[in-house]
mmCIF file of C-alpha atoms in Angstrom:
data_model
loop_
_atom_site.group_PDB
_atom_site.id
_atom_site.type_symbol
_atom_site.label_atom_id
_atom_site.label_comp_id
_atom_site.label_asym_id
_atom_site.label_seq_id
_atom_site.Cartn_x
_atom_site.Cartn_y
_atom_site.Cartn_z
ATOM 1 C CA MET A 1 0.001 0.113 -0.211
ATOM 2 C CA ALA A 2 1.344 3.415 -0.798
ATOM 3 C CA ALA A 3 1.790 6.075 1.283
ATOM 4 C CA GLY A 4 -1.611 8.157 1.427
ATOM 5 C CA GLU A 5 -3.455 5.512 -0.255
ATOM 6 C CA THR A 6 -6.995 4.355 0.938
ATOM 7 C CA ILE A 7 -8.617 1.268 0.276
ATOM 8 C CA ASP A 8 -12.457 0.821 0.805
ATOM 9 C CA VAL A 9 -13.882 -2.466 2.078
ATOM 10 C CA VAL A 10 -17.288 -3.555 1.133
ATOM 11 C CA ARG A 11 -18.983 -6.679 2.582
ATOM 12 C CA ARG A 12 -22.456 -7.926 1.731
ATOM 13 C CA GLY A 13 -22.775 -4.898 -0.515
ATOM 14 C CA LYS A 14 -22.232 -2.291 2.095
ATOM 15 C CA LEU A 15 -19.183 -0.062 2.827
ATOM 16 C CA VAL A 16 -18.087 -1.251 6.067
ATOM 17 C CA ALA A 17 -14.387 0.073 6.471
ATOM 18 C CA GLN A 18 -11.380 1.877 4.891
ATOM 19 C CA ILE A 19 -7.973 0.488 4.995
ATOM 20 C CA LEU A 20 -5.505 3.580 5.623
ATOM 21 C CA SER A 21 -1.806 3.749 4.857
ATOM 22 C CA VAL A 22 0.231 4.889 7.790
ATOM 23 C CA GLY A 23 2.543 6.664 5.458
ATOM 24 C CA SER A 24 4.853 9.161 7.198
ATOM 25 C CA TRP A 25 3.104 8.766 10.684
ATOM 26 C CA ARG A 26 4.562 5.229 10.892
ATOM 27 C CA ALA A 27 4.741 4.353 14.599
ATOM 28 C CA ALA A 28 7.765 2.966 16.595
ATOM 29 C CA PRO A 29 8.278 -0.657 16.524
ATOM 30 C CA ILE A 30 5.517 -2.527 18.531
ATOM 31 C CA LEU A 31 7.343 -4.788 21.203
ATOM 32 C CA ALA A 32 4.461 -6.490 22.971
ATOM 33 C CA ARG A 33 0.883 -7.197 22.411
ATOM 34 C CA PRO A 34 -0.817 -5.969 25.763
ATOM 35 C CA ASN A 35 -4.187 -5.532 24.242
ATOM 36 C CA THR A 36 -5.207 -8.078 21.569
ATOM 37 C CA SER A 37 -8.328 -6.044 20.431
ATOM 38 C CA GLY A 38 -6.294 -3.002 19.287
ATOM 39 C CA TRP A 39 -4.147 -4.596 16.347
ATOM 40 C CA VAL A 40 -3.639 -7.625 14.315
ATOM 41 C CA GLY A 41 -0.521 -8.970 12.295
ATOM 42 C CA LEU A 42 -0.722 -8.953 8.514
ATOM 43 C CA ASP A 43 -0.906 -12.836 8.573
ATOM 44 C CA GLU A 44 -3.762 -12.734 11.035
ATOM 45 C CA LEU A 45 -5.658 -10.288 8.812
ATOM 46 C CA ARG A 46 -5.267 -12.459 5.664
ATOM 47 C CA THR A 47 -6.492 -15.472 7.567
ATOM 48 C CA ARG A 48 -9.143 -13.768 9.552
ATOM 49 C CA ALA A 49 -10.216 -10.757 7.445
ATOM 50 C CA GLY A 50 -13.809 -11.385 8.252
ATOM 51 C CA ARG A 51 -13.533 -11.187 11.913
ATOM 52 C CA CYS A 52 -11.315 -8.072 11.831
ATOM 53 C CA PHE A 53 -13.977 -6.389 9.459
ATOM 54 C CA ASP A 54 -16.944 -7.389 11.602
ATOM 55 C CA ARG A 55 -14.960 -5.523 14.733
ATOM 56 C CA VAL A 56 -14.238 -2.520 12.593
ATOM 57 C CA ALA A 57 -17.859 -2.416 11.410
ATOM 58 C CA ALA A 58 -18.938 -2.555 15.072
ATOM 59 C CA GLY A 59 -16.653 0.749 15.446
ATOM 60 C CA GLU A 60 -13.544 -0.588 16.436
ATOM 61 C CA THR A 61 -10.396 0.673 15.002
ATOM 62 C CA VAL A 62 -7.646 -1.817 14.120
ATOM 63 C CA ASP A 63 -4.006 -1.327 13.644
ATOM 64 C CA VAL A 64 -2.256 -3.799 11.114
ATOM 65 C CA VAL A 65 1.159 -4.616 11.948
ATOM 66 C CA ARG A 66 3.957 -6.391 9.866
ATOM 67 C CA GLY A 67 7.260 -7.121 11.312
ATOM 68 C CA GLY A 68 6.688 -5.426 14.452
ATOM 69 C CA ARG A 69 5.825 -2.085 12.704
ATOM 70 C CA LEU A 70 2.484 -0.370 12.191
ATOM 71 C CA VAL A 71 1.780 -0.516 8.252
ATOM 72 C CA ALA A 72 -2.120 0.369 8.069
ATOM 73 C CA ARG A 73 -4.949 1.259 10.126
ATOM 74 C CA ILE A 74 -8.344 -0.093 9.430
ATOM 75 C CA VAL A 75 -11.317 2.341 10.427
ATOM 76 C CA SER A 76 -15.215 2.195 10.268
ATOM 77 C CA ALA A 77 -16.501 3.654 7.207
ATOM 78 C CA ALA A 78 -18.796 5.563 9.211
ATOM 79 C CA SER A 79 -16.154 7.273 11.475
ATOM 80 C CA SER A 80 -13.952 8.136 8.411
ATOM 81 C CA ARG A 81 -16.775 10.247 7.076
#
């Protein structure tokens, strides 16, 4: 995903989420996983995308991490408007 790029996520015919590139606001490495509901690894997103998007559709923001670094943020379509 290129910096500044946004991907719309449509489930069951409805826009439910947007995946936002972290671009230049990339966070410091994530060293621990104290709260499992706040972020997912890229591999987990690939295998359990439906569950992640259900959480986002319910209003939660999910950060996507790859190699210990934040690479994207998934936000509810309702909150991104």
